[in-house]
């Protein structure tokens, strides 16, 4: 059996898959391997003529510095972990995209870890990032256990959490309370008295803060507040919350504050399609996040805008400050959302 040609093809493929090495650049440029290394090391001393030959050879061969190997030798890297549960859903998708772009502009390499909320899953993600010498971790969701933070601190890895409150970490949070109180006041000023909150059992700190602040402010004004919950903070939960809130025709709420836009979309579709109610005439709706779908003609949702670009920039700034000065006390950045008025409710 002659398998020579097959093996030759395999070897050729393997050869093509190899990255260009610094040794190859050195051979083509006629210089030493260390001269190539110095050429691509900022601040290193190398003769102008040597530098020119090395750069010309590198361009001809398509050579790029092995940043991963360099990071391993320096016991650090430009890797930054982005840890999120269901990063493809709602506002998290836009925030993850904005973080990736901001980190790349900084010169970092973002790694998205799609993990669950169990202790085992979170610790596995953290060990992976520590093992790859990630210089920081940004957490978008989930409830990291205490061991998660202890492991990061023992390895000198900065942690930034977005939309959560965790000890010994830097924080970026939206002004949930401010926005929620504004929503309650806006409904009340338009004569809405039978108010409701559509939320979820996920009970993240941001979701809980929005619910509590709205309910407290509305009841202080003298309005009644009903609560409807779904399993998670998504479209299906909006439908589940709507079924609870509109179970009795004699007691329909006339305004609903939704913990996020995904919940608002589900609720609006249910009350209009299933119950035949009008938004905003029969029931006014305010959401939270201002994802792109909020502007669609199907929804035209009035909502509080969280700007993912601003939040990403704040998170990256906190990473840089922590790397520059590891002994700083935990930082708290608060971004106040703006009310974007559309058709579902006009103050």
Short mmCIF file of C-alpha atoms in Angstrom, two decimals, residues 48-293:
data_model
loop_
_atom_site.label_atom_id
_atom_site.label_comp_id
_atom_site.label_asym_id
_atom_site.label_seq_id
_atom_site.Cartn_x
_atom_site.Cartn_y
_atom_site.Cartn_z
CA UNK A 48 19.30 51.96 11.85
CA UNK A 49 20.63 49.90 8.94
CA UNK A 50 19.97 46.66 10.81
CA UNK A 51 16.47 47.78 11.74
CA UNK A 52 15.69 48.61 8.11
CA UNK A 53 16.86 45.16 6.89
CA UNK A 54 14.85 43.38 9.60
CA UNK A 55 11.66 45.34 8.90
CA UNK A 56 11.99 44.75 5.16
CA UNK A 57 12.48 41.00 5.67
CA UNK A 58 9.57 40.85 8.14
CA UNK A 59 7.25 42.57 5.69
CA UNK A 60 8.32 40.29 2.86
CA UNK A 61 7.70 37.15 4.93
CA UNK A 62 4.57 38.41 6.71
CA UNK A 63 6.16 38.09 10.15
CA UNK A 64 4.46 39.28 13.34
CA UNK A 65 5.79 39.21 16.87
CA UNK A 66 4.62 36.28 19.01
CA UNK A 67 2.90 38.34 21.70
CA UNK A 68 1.69 35.21 23.51
CA UNK A 69 5.22 33.86 23.95
CA UNK A 70 6.49 37.28 24.97
CA UNK A 71 3.74 37.55 27.58
CA UNK A 72 4.60 34.12 28.99
CA UNK A 73 8.27 35.08 29.32
CA UNK A 74 7.27 38.30 31.12
CA UNK A 75 4.77 36.38 33.31
CA UNK A 76 1.97 38.58 32.01
CA UNK A 77 -0.09 39.13 28.88
CA UNK A 78 -2.39 41.59 27.19
CA UNK A 79 -5.32 39.20 27.61
CA UNK A 80 -8.42 40.54 29.35
CA UNK A 81 -11.25 38.18 30.21
CA UNK A 82 -14.91 39.14 29.70
CA UNK A 83 -17.04 36.78 31.79
CA UNK A 84 -20.77 36.69 31.05
CA UNK A 85 -23.78 34.42 31.31
CA UNK A 86 -25.74 34.31 28.03
CA UNK A 87 -23.69 37.12 26.45
CA UNK A 88 -25.81 36.93 23.30
CA UNK A 89 -28.95 38.24 25.03
CA UNK A 90 -30.18 41.84 25.17
CA UNK A 91 -27.99 44.60 26.53
CA UNK A 92 -25.17 42.19 27.45
CA UNK A 93 -24.55 41.47 23.76
CA UNK A 94 -24.00 45.17 23.01
CA UNK A 95 -21.91 45.67 26.14
CA UNK A 96 -19.68 42.69 25.30
CA UNK A 97 -19.18 44.06 21.78
CA UNK A 98 -18.33 47.54 23.11
CA UNK A 99 -15.89 46.08 25.64
CA UNK A 100 -14.15 44.02 22.95
CA UNK A 101 -13.72 47.09 20.77
CA UNK A 102 -12.48 49.28 23.65
CA UNK A 103 -9.97 46.63 24.75
CA UNK A 104 -8.64 46.15 21.22
CA UNK A 105 -8.20 49.92 20.87
CA UNK A 106 -6.20 49.80 24.12
CA UNK A 107 -3.97 47.08 22.68
CA UNK A 108 -5.48 44.30 24.76
CA UNK A 109 -6.76 40.92 23.58
CA UNK A 110 -10.33 40.31 24.78
CA UNK A 111 -11.40 36.75 25.63
CA UNK A 112 -15.14 36.17 26.01
CA UNK A 113 -15.95 33.43 28.54
CA UNK A 114 -19.57 32.30 28.16
CA UNK A 115 -20.24 30.74 31.55
CA UNK A 116 -23.08 29.85 33.87
CA UNK A 117 -23.72 31.11 37.35
CA UNK A 118 -22.66 28.07 39.36
CA UNK A 119 -19.57 28.19 41.53
CA UNK A 120 -17.90 25.43 39.53
CA UNK A 121 -18.42 27.18 36.19
CA UNK A 122 -17.23 30.54 37.46
CA UNK A 123 -14.11 29.08 39.08
CA UNK A 124 -13.30 27.11 35.91
CA UNK A 125 -13.46 30.36 33.92
CA UNK A 126 -11.24 32.15 36.43
CA UNK A 127 -8.64 29.36 36.47
CA UNK A 128 -8.52 29.48 32.68
CA UNK A 129 -7.86 33.21 32.73
CA UNK A 130 -5.23 32.90 35.46
CA UNK A 131 -3.60 30.05 33.57
CA UNK A 132 -3.33 32.22 30.46
CA UNK A 133 -1.96 35.10 32.56
CA UNK A 134 -4.87 37.40 31.75
CA UNK A 135 -4.04 40.81 33.18
CA UNK A 136 -7.64 41.55 34.23
CA UNK A 137 -11.16 40.14 34.30
CA UNK A 138 -14.37 42.07 33.58
CA UNK A 139 -17.54 40.40 34.87
CA UNK A 140 -20.85 41.23 33.20
CA UNK A 141 -23.13 38.82 35.02
CA UNK A 142 -23.34 35.86 37.33
CA UNK A 143 -22.55 35.62 41.02
CA UNK A 144 -18.86 34.84 41.46
CA UNK A 145 -18.09 32.94 44.68
CA UNK A 146 -15.66 34.26 47.25
CA UNK A 147 -12.98 31.87 45.94
CA UNK A 148 -13.19 33.62 42.58
CA UNK A 149 -12.03 36.91 44.09
CA UNK A 150 -9.50 35.28 46.40
CA UNK A 151 -7.83 33.53 43.47
CA UNK A 152 -7.69 36.75 41.48
CA UNK A 153 -6.21 38.73 44.37
CA UNK A 154 -3.58 36.09 45.14
CA UNK A 155 -2.45 36.36 41.51
CA UNK A 156 -2.64 40.14 41.40
CA UNK A 157 -5.38 40.15 38.77
CA UNK A 158 -7.70 43.20 38.75
CA UNK A 159 -11.45 42.57 38.68
CA UNK A 160 -14.08 44.95 37.31
CA UNK A 161 -17.77 44.12 37.74
CA UNK A 162 -20.48 45.79 35.66
CA UNK A 163 -24.00 46.02 37.04
CA UNK A 164 -23.17 44.23 40.28
CA UNK A 165 -21.89 44.95 43.78
CA UNK A 166 -19.00 42.76 44.87
CA UNK A 167 -16.37 43.25 47.59
CA UNK A 168 -12.76 43.97 46.63
CA UNK A 169 -13.54 44.79 43.00
CA UNK A 170 -13.90 47.92 40.90
CA UNK A 171 -17.43 48.73 39.77
CA UNK A 172 -19.31 50.27 36.85
CA UNK A 173 -23.03 50.60 37.51
CA UNK A 174 -25.98 52.33 35.94
CA UNK A 175 -28.01 54.80 37.98
CA UNK A 176 -30.81 52.28 38.50
CA UNK A 177 -32.40 54.03 41.47
CA UNK A 178 -32.38 57.46 39.86
CA UNK A 179 -33.98 56.17 36.67
CA UNK A 180 -36.60 54.10 38.49
CA UNK A 181 -37.71 57.00 40.67
CA UNK A 182 -37.97 59.15 37.56
CA UNK A 183 -40.19 56.52 35.92
CA UNK A 184 -42.54 56.42 38.93
CA UNK A 185 -42.82 60.19 39.02
CA UNK A 186 -43.42 60.40 35.26
CA UNK A 187 -46.28 57.90 35.41
CA UNK A 188 -47.84 59.63 38.41
CA UNK A 189 -47.66 63.07 36.84
CA UNK A 190 -49.60 61.76 33.82
CA UNK A 191 -52.40 60.55 36.08
CA UNK A 192 -51.46 56.88 36.15
CA UNK A 193 -52.26 55.41 39.56
CA UNK A 194 -52.46 51.63 39.07
CA UNK A 195 -48.77 50.98 38.47
CA UNK A 196 -46.85 47.74 38.05
CA UNK A 197 -43.32 46.39 37.70
CA UNK A 198 -42.53 43.58 35.25
CA UNK A 199 -39.38 41.89 36.47
CA UNK A 200 -37.84 38.44 36.99
CA UNK A 201 -36.83 35.90 39.58
CA UNK A 202 -33.18 36.20 38.48
CA UNK A 203 -32.88 39.01 41.05
CA UNK A 204 -29.53 40.40 39.92
CA UNK A 205 -28.51 43.45 41.90
CA UNK A 206 -29.47 45.80 39.04
CA UNK A 207 -32.89 44.22 38.53
CA UNK A 208 -33.59 44.23 42.27
CA UNK A 209 -32.49 47.85 42.60
CA UNK A 210 -34.81 48.99 39.80
CA UNK A 211 -37.80 47.17 41.27
CA UNK A 212 -37.24 48.41 44.82
CA UNK A 213 -36.61 52.03 43.86
CA UNK A 214 -39.68 52.21 41.59
CA UNK A 215 -41.99 50.58 44.12
CA UNK A 216 -40.78 52.77 46.98
CA UNK A 217 -41.13 55.99 44.97
CA UNK A 218 -44.56 55.10 43.55
CA UNK A 219 -46.04 54.10 46.89
CA UNK A 220 -44.67 57.25 48.48
CA UNK A 221 -46.66 59.20 45.89
CA UNK A 222 -49.82 57.27 46.77
CA UNK A 223 -49.97 54.93 43.79
CA UNK A 224 -50.52 51.17 44.04
CA UNK A 225 -47.82 48.86 42.67
CA UNK A 226 -48.29 45.26 41.48
CA UNK A 227 -45.36 42.96 40.72
CA UNK A 228 -45.19 40.43 37.90
CA UNK A 229 -42.21 38.08 37.50
CA UNK A 230 -40.82 35.72 34.92
CA UNK A 231 -38.08 33.15 35.30
CA UNK A 232 -35.32 35.21 33.67
CA UNK A 233 -34.84 38.72 32.32
CA UNK A 234 -35.87 37.93 28.77
CA UNK A 235 -38.77 38.11 26.30
CA UNK A 236 -40.54 35.04 27.67
CA UNK A 237 -40.42 36.52 31.15
CA UNK A 238 -42.17 39.61 29.81
CA UNK A 239 -45.03 37.41 28.65
CA UNK A 240 -45.09 35.55 31.98
CA UNK A 241 -45.13 38.81 33.94
CA UNK A 242 -47.92 40.18 31.73
CA UNK A 243 -50.08 37.10 32.35
CA UNK A 244 -49.79 37.72 36.09
CA UNK A 245 -50.35 41.47 35.98
CA UNK A 246 -53.32 41.30 33.58
CA UNK A 247 -54.98 38.16 34.98
CA UNK A 248 -58.00 40.15 36.22
CA UNK A 249 -59.69 42.52 33.76
CA UNK A 250 -61.10 44.48 36.68
CA UNK A 251 -57.64 45.23 38.01
CA UNK A 252 -55.47 45.91 34.96
CA UNK A 253 -52.52 48.24 35.65
CA UNK A 254 -52.51 51.41 33.59
CA UNK A 255 -48.70 51.73 33.51
CA UNK A 256 -45.88 49.17 33.70
CA UNK A 257 -42.21 49.75 34.42
CA UNK A 258 -40.15 46.90 32.96
CA UNK A 259 -36.81 45.83 34.42
CA UNK A 260 -35.31 45.74 30.94
CA UNK A 261 -36.30 46.10 27.29
CA UNK A 262 -36.53 42.36 26.61
CA UNK A 263 -39.19 42.04 29.30
CA UNK A 264 -40.97 45.11 27.91
CA UNK A 265 -41.12 43.57 24.41
CA UNK A 266 -42.75 40.39 25.70
CA UNK A 267 -45.22 42.32 27.83
CA UNK A 268 -46.19 44.70 25.01
CA UNK A 269 -46.75 41.87 22.54
CA UNK A 270 -48.93 40.00 25.03
CA UNK A 271 -51.17 42.90 26.04
CA UNK A 272 -51.67 44.06 22.46
CA UNK A 273 -51.98 40.70 20.70
CA UNK A 274 -53.65 38.53 23.33
CA UNK A 275 -55.66 41.11 25.28
CA UNK A 276 -56.27 43.63 22.51
CA UNK A 277 -55.14 46.55 24.68
CA UNK A 278 -53.60 49.73 23.34
CA UNK A 279 -50.13 50.97 24.26
CA UNK A 280 -49.98 53.64 25.62
CA UNK A 281 -53.70 54.52 25.82
CA UNK A 282 -54.73 51.54 27.93
CA UNK A 283 -51.35 50.76 29.43
CA UNK A 284 -48.19 52.87 29.31
CA UNK A 285 -44.81 51.10 29.24
CA UNK A 286 -41.27 52.18 30.14
CA UNK A 287 -38.28 49.88 29.67
CA UNK A 288 -34.61 49.96 30.59
CA UNK A 289 -31.44 49.63 28.41
CA UNK A 290 -32.48 51.10 25.03
CA UNK A 291 -31.31 48.18 22.92
CA UNK A 292 -31.65 48.84 19.15
CA UNK A 293 -34.95 46.91 18.94
#
